[in-house]
């Protein structure tokens, strides 16, 4: 318990340091002590991005933690259910048809993909394995459709690629409302922490403890996928944070999902905020997509993850 508190304090300290670095660093350095009017405008922009990155990281981490518990697979996030591919297809369709808003098309694409995954996964019965396989099938079909339509969008290829990689930016009022909704959905997941603890047991044991297994699993997956799709519809696809943060938290926390949610959300927010700072400041005069930094960090994490697994098995 004492070690967990020390780690939590350290994470919060790093988060606060990242906050001040995010405000002061960039293509133009800003003084936090006595900023000018122009610098205050820039500070507001950077504050908006820092808060946005933190919310995105926290939401993706909470949704992935839930899905990993339900599917009993620690390498799962909302993309497994076709949500990310659906969002990309919606965005590409919006560009192809030249209608908008593109965020609405992306959200609709995510919802259609989710419905398709649940419908296909319920054929011939209903269990987690069928749902996972259905998600793989839906992802494959949607990816083919994305590639086909993108052939006709070669003039907008850079825009499609940037959005597919995922990119943190400032948000307007309507997008802020969507983000708040995704946070509310995450609080719904946190409120089911005890049920998630029970779901780590076998299906029979969970049902014997009074959990309505099918309805609980459906609720958790639906809420997680919806929260993830809301984020994807605005910022594009981030494929690493949701996987990494819960796994890092599991190496720190020995306890139930309530603590896992706390540590996962902080780690996810920190990872995304740091990635956004690097994306803004690493190349002079150029801002690279945040998702590109996240993907590079993800490659390093996966190498470490598989190395640690092989070490555990050998011992």
PDB file of N, CA and C in Angstrom, residues 117-152:
ATOM      1  N   UNK A 117     -20.638  -5.782 -35.286  1.00  0.00           N
ATOM      2  CA  UNK A 117     -19.858  -6.739 -34.497  1.00  0.00           C
ATOM      3  C   UNK A 117     -20.750  -7.509 -33.529  1.00  0.00           C
ATOM      4  N   UNK A 118     -21.643  -6.802 -32.830  1.00  0.00           N
ATOM      5  CA  UNK A 118     -22.551  -7.472 -31.896  1.00  0.00           C
ATOM      6  C   UNK A 118     -23.509  -8.408 -32.630  1.00  0.00           C
ATOM      7  N   UNK A 119     -24.013  -7.973 -33.777  1.00  0.00           N
ATOM      8  CA  UNK A 119     -24.947  -8.803 -34.542  1.00  0.00           C
ATOM      9  C   UNK A 119     -24.265 -10.067 -35.036  1.00  0.00           C
ATOM     10  N   UNK A 120     -23.076  -9.914 -35.625  1.00  0.00           N
ATOM     11  CA  UNK A 120     -22.346 -11.073 -36.132  1.00  0.00           C
ATOM     12  C   UNK A 120     -21.909 -11.981 -34.992  1.00  0.00           C
ATOM     13  N   UNK A 121     -21.516 -11.386 -33.864  1.00  0.00           N
ATOM     14  CA  UNK A 121     -21.061 -12.183 -32.732  1.00  0.00           C
ATOM     15  C   UNK A 121     -22.161 -12.945 -32.025  1.00  0.00           C
ATOM     16  N   UNK A 122     -23.425 -12.541 -32.251  1.00  0.00           N
ATOM     17  CA  UNK A 122     -24.553 -13.220 -31.596  1.00  0.00           C
ATOM     18  C   UNK A 122     -25.132 -14.349 -32.441  1.00  0.00           C
ATOM     19  N   UNK A 123     -24.634 -14.511 -33.663  1.00  0.00           N
ATOM     20  CA  UNK A 123     -25.142 -15.585 -34.515  1.00  0.00           C
ATOM     21  C   UNK A 123     -24.708 -16.946 -33.974  1.00  0.00           C
ATOM     22  N   UNK A 124     -25.667 -17.819 -33.751  1.00  0.00           N
ATOM     23  CA  UNK A 124     -25.361 -19.161 -33.275  1.00  0.00           C
ATOM     24  C   UNK A 124     -25.002 -19.224 -31.812  1.00  0.00           C
ATOM     25  N   UNK A 125     -25.288 -18.174 -31.062  1.00  0.00           N
ATOM     26  CA  UNK A 125     -24.968 -18.135 -29.639  1.00  0.00           C
ATOM     27  C   UNK A 125     -24.335 -16.807 -29.286  1.00  0.00           C
ATOM     28  N   UNK A 126     -23.939 -16.685 -28.034  1.00  0.00           N
ATOM     29  CA  UNK A 126     -23.304 -15.436 -27.606  1.00  0.00           C
ATOM     30  C   UNK A 126     -22.260 -15.730 -26.540  1.00  0.00           C
ATOM     31  N   UNK A 127     -21.002 -15.474 -26.892  1.00  0.00           N
ATOM     32  CA  UNK A 127     -19.918 -15.568 -25.925  1.00  0.00           C
ATOM     33  C   UNK A 127     -18.799 -14.633 -26.362  1.00  0.00           C
ATOM     34  N   UNK A 128     -17.815 -14.472 -25.515  1.00  0.00           N
ATOM     35  CA  UNK A 128     -16.745 -13.516 -25.764  1.00  0.00           C
ATOM     36  C   UNK A 128     -15.939 -13.903 -26.994  1.00  0.00           C
ATOM     37  N   UNK A 129     -15.652 -15.194 -27.159  1.00  0.00           N
ATOM     38  CA  UNK A 129     -14.845 -15.631 -28.290  1.00  0.00           C
ATOM     39  C   UNK A 129     -15.512 -15.291 -29.616  1.00  0.00           C
ATOM     40  N   UNK A 130     -16.821 -15.525 -29.704  1.00  0.00           N
ATOM     41  CA  UNK A 130     -17.544 -15.181 -30.926  1.00  0.00           C
ATOM     42  C   UNK A 130     -17.475 -13.679 -31.198  1.00  0.00           C
ATOM     43  N   UNK A 131     -17.595 -12.891 -30.140  1.00  0.00           N
ATOM     44  CA  UNK A 131     -17.553 -11.434 -30.293  1.00  0.00           C
ATOM     45  C   UNK A 131     -16.180 -10.979 -30.784  1.00  0.00           C
ATOM     46  N   UNK A 132     -15.123 -11.578 -30.247  1.00  0.00           N
ATOM     47  CA  UNK A 132     -13.764 -11.224 -30.671  1.00  0.00           C
ATOM     48  C   UNK A 132     -13.553 -11.575 -32.135  1.00  0.00           C
ATOM     49  N   UNK A 133     -13.977 -12.762 -32.533  1.00  0.00           N
ATOM     50  CA  UNK A 133     -13.845 -13.177 -33.931  1.00  0.00           C
ATOM     51  C   UNK A 133     -14.663 -12.270 -34.839  1.00  0.00           C
ATOM     52  N   UNK A 134     -15.868 -11.905 -34.392  1.00  0.00           N
ATOM     53  CA  UNK A 134     -16.710 -10.996 -35.164  1.00  0.00           C
ATOM     54  C   UNK A 134     -16.019  -9.644 -35.335  1.00  0.00           C
ATOM     55  N   UNK A 135     -15.361  -9.165 -34.288  1.00  0.00           N
ATOM     56  CA  UNK A 135     -14.633  -7.904 -34.382  1.00  0.00           C
ATOM     57  C   UNK A 135     -13.508  -7.970 -35.402  1.00  0.00           C
ATOM     58  N   UNK A 136     -12.809  -9.103 -35.446  1.00  0.00           N
ATOM     59  CA  UNK A 136     -11.729  -9.293 -36.432  1.00  0.00           C
ATOM     60  C   UNK A 136     -12.292  -9.258 -37.847  1.00  0.00           C
ATOM     61  N   UNK A 137     -13.431  -9.931 -38.049  1.00  0.00           N
ATOM     62  CA  UNK A 137     -14.063  -9.966 -39.377  1.00  0.00           C
ATOM     63  C   UNK A 137     -14.506  -8.571 -39.798  1.00  0.00           C
ATOM     64  N   UNK A 138     -15.180  -7.851 -38.895  1.00  0.00           N
ATOM     65  CA  UNK A 138     -15.660  -6.496 -39.210  1.00  0.00           C
ATOM     66  C   UNK A 138     -14.495  -5.568 -39.502  1.00  0.00           C
ATOM     67  N   UNK A 139     -13.426  -5.665 -38.716  1.00  0.00           N
ATOM     68  CA  UNK A 139     -12.232  -4.844 -38.962  1.00  0.00           C
ATOM     69  C   UNK A 139     -11.653  -5.109 -40.340  1.00  0.00           C
ATOM     70  N   UNK A 140     -11.604  -6.380 -40.720  1.00  0.00           N
ATOM     71  CA  UNK A 140     -11.054  -6.758 -42.020  1.00  0.00           C
ATOM     72  C   UNK A 140     -11.880  -6.179 -43.164  1.00  0.00           C
ATOM     73  N   UNK A 141     -13.208  -6.303 -43.051  1.00  0.00           N
ATOM     74  CA  UNK A 141     -14.091  -5.794 -44.100  1.00  0.00           C
ATOM     75  C   UNK A 141     -13.988  -4.276 -44.206  1.00  0.00           C
ATOM     76  N   UNK A 142     -14.012  -3.609 -43.069  1.00  0.00           N
ATOM     77  CA  UNK A 142     -13.947  -2.150 -43.065  1.00  0.00           C
ATOM     78  C   UNK A 142     -12.600  -1.650 -43.591  1.00  0.00           C
ATOM     79  N   UNK A 143     -11.527  -2.340 -43.246  1.00  0.00           N
ATOM     80  CA  UNK A 143     -10.203  -1.939 -43.737  1.00  0.00           C
ATOM     81  C   UNK A 143     -10.128  -2.037 -45.254  1.00  0.00           C
ATOM     82  N   UNK A 144     -10.757  -3.080 -45.811  1.00  0.00           N
ATOM     83  CA  UNK A 144     -10.793  -3.218 -47.268  1.00  0.00           C
ATOM     84  C   UNK A 144     -11.576  -2.073 -47.899  1.00  0.00           C
ATOM     85  N   UNK A 145     -12.704  -1.715 -47.267  1.00  0.00           N
ATOM     86  CA  UNK A 145     -13.513  -0.610 -47.788  1.00  0.00           C
ATOM     87  C   UNK A 145     -12.756   0.717 -47.712  1.00  0.00           C
ATOM     88  N   UNK A 146     -12.025   0.911 -46.619  1.00  0.00           N
ATOM     89  CA  UNK A 146     -11.231   2.138 -46.459  1.00  0.00           C
ATOM     90  C   UNK A 146     -10.178   2.236 -47.558  1.00  0.00           C
ATOM     91  N   UNK A 147      -9.495   1.120 -47.818  1.00  0.00           N
ATOM     92  CA  UNK A 147      -8.457   1.109 -48.847  1.00  0.00           C
ATOM     93  C   UNK A 147      -9.047   1.388 -50.223  1.00  0.00           C
ATOM     94  N   UNK A 148     -10.203   0.812 -50.495  1.00  0.00           N
ATOM     95  CA  UNK A 148     -10.845   0.991 -51.799  1.00  0.00           C
ATOM     96  C   UNK A 148     -11.232   2.453 -52.026  1.00  0.00           C
ATOM     97  N   UNK A 149     -11.883   3.061 -51.027  1.00  0.00           N
ATOM     98  CA  UNK A 149     -12.312   4.455 -51.173  1.00  0.00           C
ATOM     99  C   UNK A 149     -11.119   5.399 -51.211  1.00  0.00           C
ATOM    100  N   UNK A 150     -10.072   5.065 -50.450  1.00  0.00           N
ATOM    101  CA  UNK A 150      -8.895   5.928 -50.401  1.00  0.00           C
ATOM    102  C   UNK A 150      -8.197   6.023 -51.750  1.00  0.00           C
ATOM    103  N   UNK A 151      -8.383   5.012 -52.606  1.00  0.00           N
ATOM    104  CA  UNK A 151      -7.795   5.055 -53.939  1.00  0.00           C
ATOM    105  C   UNK A 151      -8.311   6.243 -54.736  1.00  0.00           C
ATOM    106  N   UNK A 152      -9.530   6.650 -54.443  1.00  0.00           N
ATOM    107  CA  UNK A 152     -10.139   7.768 -55.153  1.00  0.00           C
ATOM    108  C   UNK A 152      -9.911   9.096 -54.428  1.00  0.00           C
TER     109      UNK A 152
END
